[in-house]
């Protein structure tokens, strides 16, 4: 179950985000403009933002097994439609990008954290979510390499290359649907008539829990500097004059390789310490120190290698911290019956930086050129320090209220009704 959900959380979103890797090939295959490429992703992102909180509510009302295989299956169908390379309007409004916002977020996203919660005993969530992000990175790396191979081999025809690539992704997602149907069971206490099912009262409970809001605020600032780390790539190239080979190597390691290890390592540390908030605090302070270090580094090619080492370390820390933020919900003893709703709120607030950070930093770069990187790194460092401070407040709140009751034992023991 851990492997299915972890791999799925990487692969199910790949069709919608193809432009991040295959921008020019995708634009050529679809015969659309740069603006239309951006608008397609915006349509998906807007739909996703609207659906994050409802997805948590749905996850508290419908069994994880059903949401998983249905979400995968519908996304696979939309991916096969995508593979026909239809018109822009079809992509936008009917099948793919708005549709995928519904299938991948409203239906599937709510179980991303809840299934890990369901299979985790007392104190195991942080370790398991860290391992999950490691598997996420492994799946992304393997699928990314296969996608690159396909596009490279069929480079003579962008249409053929993208069509084969998208069909390949559709098949993978369909296989995940079958695996979900076969191997994700029905859990005792997951929903049902024992008082743990969805109710609007439960939603109200989640919305009035300080731990949920503290976790969401912490996720916001962690996600802000976690995604901001991607600006180290243009920094190496533009400000330091690093070679294209070095920049490509560092970018690949930071995006895929680091995630294989950082998630499991930070998850294991959080489990050993018994508090993801403590690890988030230390990790965020380390990230702030490195980010401020970039401000004081001279922008000269001679220090490109040193900067590259710091980028890898920063990526390791940022990935690791991001991987365990949701563990604060279990640290704060958020009950199972509202865990999906809490995860939805965590996503709505936590991923808000996507709606403004790229525009903000892009404008700074347009206005100041390479001088903008100092501003960007200072902003990200402040964000990291705020994330650490919120984690300290959450830790204080949990201790003050002595939230030391064990997690729902039926779930902690992975109680299963039937396969």
PDB file of N, CA, C and O in Angstrom, residues 370-394:
ATOM      1  N   UNK A 370      20.714  39.631 -12.250  1.00  0.00           N
ATOM      2  CA  UNK A 370      21.367  38.751 -11.284  1.00  0.00           C
ATOM      3  C   UNK A 370      21.325  39.298  -9.859  1.00  0.00           C
ATOM      4  O   UNK A 370      21.419  38.549  -8.884  1.00  0.00           O
ATOM      5  N   UNK A 371      21.167  40.619  -9.730  1.00  0.00           N
ATOM      6  CA  UNK A 371      21.090  41.218  -8.393  1.00  0.00           C
ATOM      7  C   UNK A 371      19.842  40.766  -7.646  1.00  0.00           C
ATOM      8  O   UNK A 371      19.775  40.869  -6.415  1.00  0.00           O
ATOM      9  N   UNK A 372      18.865  40.243  -8.372  1.00  0.00           N
ATOM     10  CA  UNK A 372      17.618  39.804  -7.739  1.00  0.00           C
ATOM     11  C   UNK A 372      17.815  38.581  -6.856  1.00  0.00           C
ATOM     12  O   UNK A 372      17.016  38.348  -5.935  1.00  0.00           O
ATOM     13  N   UNK A 373      18.866  37.805  -7.116  1.00  0.00           N
ATOM     14  CA  UNK A 373      19.042  36.564  -6.357  1.00  0.00           C
ATOM     15  C   UNK A 373      19.262  36.833  -4.871  1.00  0.00           C
ATOM     16  O   UNK A 373      18.815  36.056  -4.022  1.00  0.00           O
ATOM     17  N   UNK A 374      19.958  37.935  -4.544  1.00  0.00           N
ATOM     18  CA  UNK A 374      20.129  38.273  -3.128  1.00  0.00           C
ATOM     19  C   UNK A 374      18.773  38.502  -2.469  1.00  0.00           C
ATOM     20  O   UNK A 374      18.518  38.016  -1.355  1.00  0.00           O
ATOM     21  N   UNK A 375      17.891  39.236  -3.136  1.00  0.00           N
ATOM     22  CA  UNK A 375      16.546  39.471  -2.599  1.00  0.00           C
ATOM     23  C   UNK A 375      15.785  38.164  -2.426  1.00  0.00           C
ATOM     24  O   UNK A 375      15.122  37.932  -1.403  1.00  0.00           O
ATOM     25  N   UNK A 376      15.860  37.307  -3.450  1.00  0.00           N
ATOM     26  CA  UNK A 376      15.140  36.033  -3.422  1.00  0.00           C
ATOM     27  C   UNK A 376      15.621  35.165  -2.263  1.00  0.00           C
ATOM     28  O   UNK A 376      14.810  34.602  -1.504  1.00  0.00           O
ATOM     29  N   UNK A 377      16.940  35.059  -2.099  1.00  0.00           N
ATOM     30  CA  UNK A 377      17.472  34.198  -1.049  1.00  0.00           C
ATOM     31  C   UNK A 377      17.169  34.755   0.343  1.00  0.00           C
ATOM     32  O   UNK A 377      16.945  33.986   1.295  1.00  0.00           O
ATOM     33  N   UNK A 378      17.149  36.067   0.492  1.00  0.00           N
ATOM     34  CA  UNK A 378      16.782  36.659   1.783  1.00  0.00           C
ATOM     35  C   UNK A 378      15.321  36.370   2.099  1.00  0.00           C
ATOM     36  O   UNK A 378      14.969  35.997   3.234  1.00  0.00           O
ATOM     37  N   UNK A 379      14.442  36.530   1.113  1.00  0.00           N
ATOM     38  CA  UNK A 379      13.017  36.235   1.306  1.00  0.00           C
ATOM     39  C   UNK A 379      12.813  34.776   1.696  1.00  0.00           C
ATOM     40  O   UNK A 379      12.049  34.457   2.616  1.00  0.00           O
ATOM     41  N   UNK A 380      13.509  33.880   1.015  1.00  0.00           N
ATOM     42  CA  UNK A 380      13.390  32.452   1.311  1.00  0.00           C
ATOM     43  C   UNK A 380      13.944  32.130   2.694  1.00  0.00           C
ATOM     44  O   UNK A 380      13.394  31.289   3.417  1.00  0.00           O
ATOM     45  N   UNK A 381      15.036  32.785   3.087  1.00  0.00           N
ATOM     46  CA  UNK A 381      15.613  32.551   4.416  1.00  0.00           C
ATOM     47  C   UNK A 381      14.645  32.995   5.502  1.00  0.00           C
ATOM     48  O   UNK A 381      14.471  32.310   6.524  1.00  0.00           O
ATOM     49  N   UNK A 382      13.998  34.146   5.304  1.00  0.00           N
ATOM     50  CA  UNK A 382      12.991  34.623   6.270  1.00  0.00           C
ATOM     51  C   UNK A 382      11.840  33.623   6.367  1.00  0.00           C
ATOM     52  O   UNK A 382      11.353  33.314   7.458  1.00  0.00           O
ATOM     53  N   UNK A 383      11.428  33.101   5.210  1.00  0.00           N
ATOM     54  CA  UNK A 383      10.366  32.100   5.196  1.00  0.00           C
ATOM     55  C   UNK A 383      10.768  30.870   6.000  1.00  0.00           C
ATOM     56  O   UNK A 383       9.962  30.319   6.768  1.00  0.00           O
ATOM     57  N   UNK A 384      12.017  30.433   5.851  1.00  0.00           N
ATOM     58  CA  UNK A 384      12.493  29.258   6.585  1.00  0.00           C
ATOM     59  C   UNK A 384      12.493  29.516   8.088  1.00  0.00           C
ATOM     60  O   UNK A 384      12.098  28.643   8.883  1.00  0.00           O
ATOM     61  N   UNK A 385      12.915  30.705   8.494  1.00  0.00           N
ATOM     62  CA  UNK A 385      12.931  31.030   9.920  1.00  0.00           C
ATOM     63  C   UNK A 385      11.514  31.090  10.492  1.00  0.00           C
ATOM     64  O   UNK A 385      11.276  30.652  11.626  1.00  0.00           O
ATOM     65  N   UNK A 386      10.577  31.620   9.715  1.00  0.00           N
ATOM     66  CA  UNK A 386       9.183  31.662  10.179  1.00  0.00           C
ATOM     67  C   UNK A 386       8.633  30.242  10.325  1.00  0.00           C
ATOM     68  O   UNK A 386       7.926  29.922  11.286  1.00  0.00           O
ATOM     69  N   UNK A 387       8.974  29.358   9.357  1.00  0.00           N
ATOM     70  CA  UNK A 387       8.530  27.966   9.436  1.00  0.00           C
ATOM     71  C   UNK A 387       9.048  27.314  10.711  1.00  0.00           C
ATOM     72  O   UNK A 387       8.310  26.608  11.418  1.00  0.00           O
ATOM     73  N   UNK A 388      10.322  27.556  11.017  1.00  0.00           N
ATOM     74  CA  UNK A 388      10.892  27.000  12.238  1.00  0.00           C
ATOM     75  C   UNK A 388      10.213  27.533  13.484  1.00  0.00           C
ATOM     76  O   UNK A 388       9.967  26.793  14.444  1.00  0.00           O
ATOM     77  N   UNK A 389       9.892  28.831  13.483  1.00  0.00           N
ATOM     78  CA  UNK A 389       9.221  29.436  14.634  1.00  0.00           C
ATOM     79  C   UNK A 389       7.827  28.853  14.838  1.00  0.00           C
ATOM     80  O   UNK A 389       7.411  28.586  15.981  1.00  0.00           O
ATOM     81  N   UNK A 390       7.096  28.640  13.751  1.00  0.00           N
ATOM     82  CA  UNK A 390       5.755  28.052  13.863  1.00  0.00           C
ATOM     83  C   UNK A 390       5.842  26.633  14.396  1.00  0.00           C
ATOM     84  O   UNK A 390       5.005  26.203  15.203  1.00  0.00           O
ATOM     85  N   UNK A 391       6.863  25.877  13.956  1.00  0.00           N
ATOM     86  CA  UNK A 391       7.038  24.513  14.460  1.00  0.00           C
ATOM     87  C   UNK A 391       7.284  24.518  15.960  1.00  0.00           C
ATOM     88  O   UNK A 391       6.786  23.647  16.688  1.00  0.00           O
ATOM     89  N   UNK A 392       8.032  25.515  16.460  1.00  0.00           N
ATOM     90  CA  UNK A 392       8.271  25.647  17.897  1.00  0.00           C
ATOM     91  C   UNK A 392       6.958  25.935  18.629  1.00  0.00           C
ATOM     92  O   UNK A 392       6.678  25.359  19.686  1.00  0.00           O
ATOM     93  N   UNK A 393       6.141  26.810  18.059  1.00  0.00           N
ATOM     94  CA  UNK A 393       4.853  27.141  18.672  1.00  0.00           C
ATOM     95  C   UNK A 393       3.956  25.904  18.729  1.00  0.00           C
ATOM     96  O   UNK A 393       3.292  25.654  19.741  1.00  0.00           O
ATOM     97  N   UNK A 394       3.932  25.130  17.644  1.00  0.00           N
ATOM     98  CA  UNK A 394       3.113  23.919  17.631  1.00  0.00           C
ATOM     99  C   UNK A 394       3.589  22.934  18.697  1.00  0.00           C
ATOM    100  O   UNK A 394       2.772  22.326  19.402  1.00  0.00           O
TER     101      UNK A 394
END
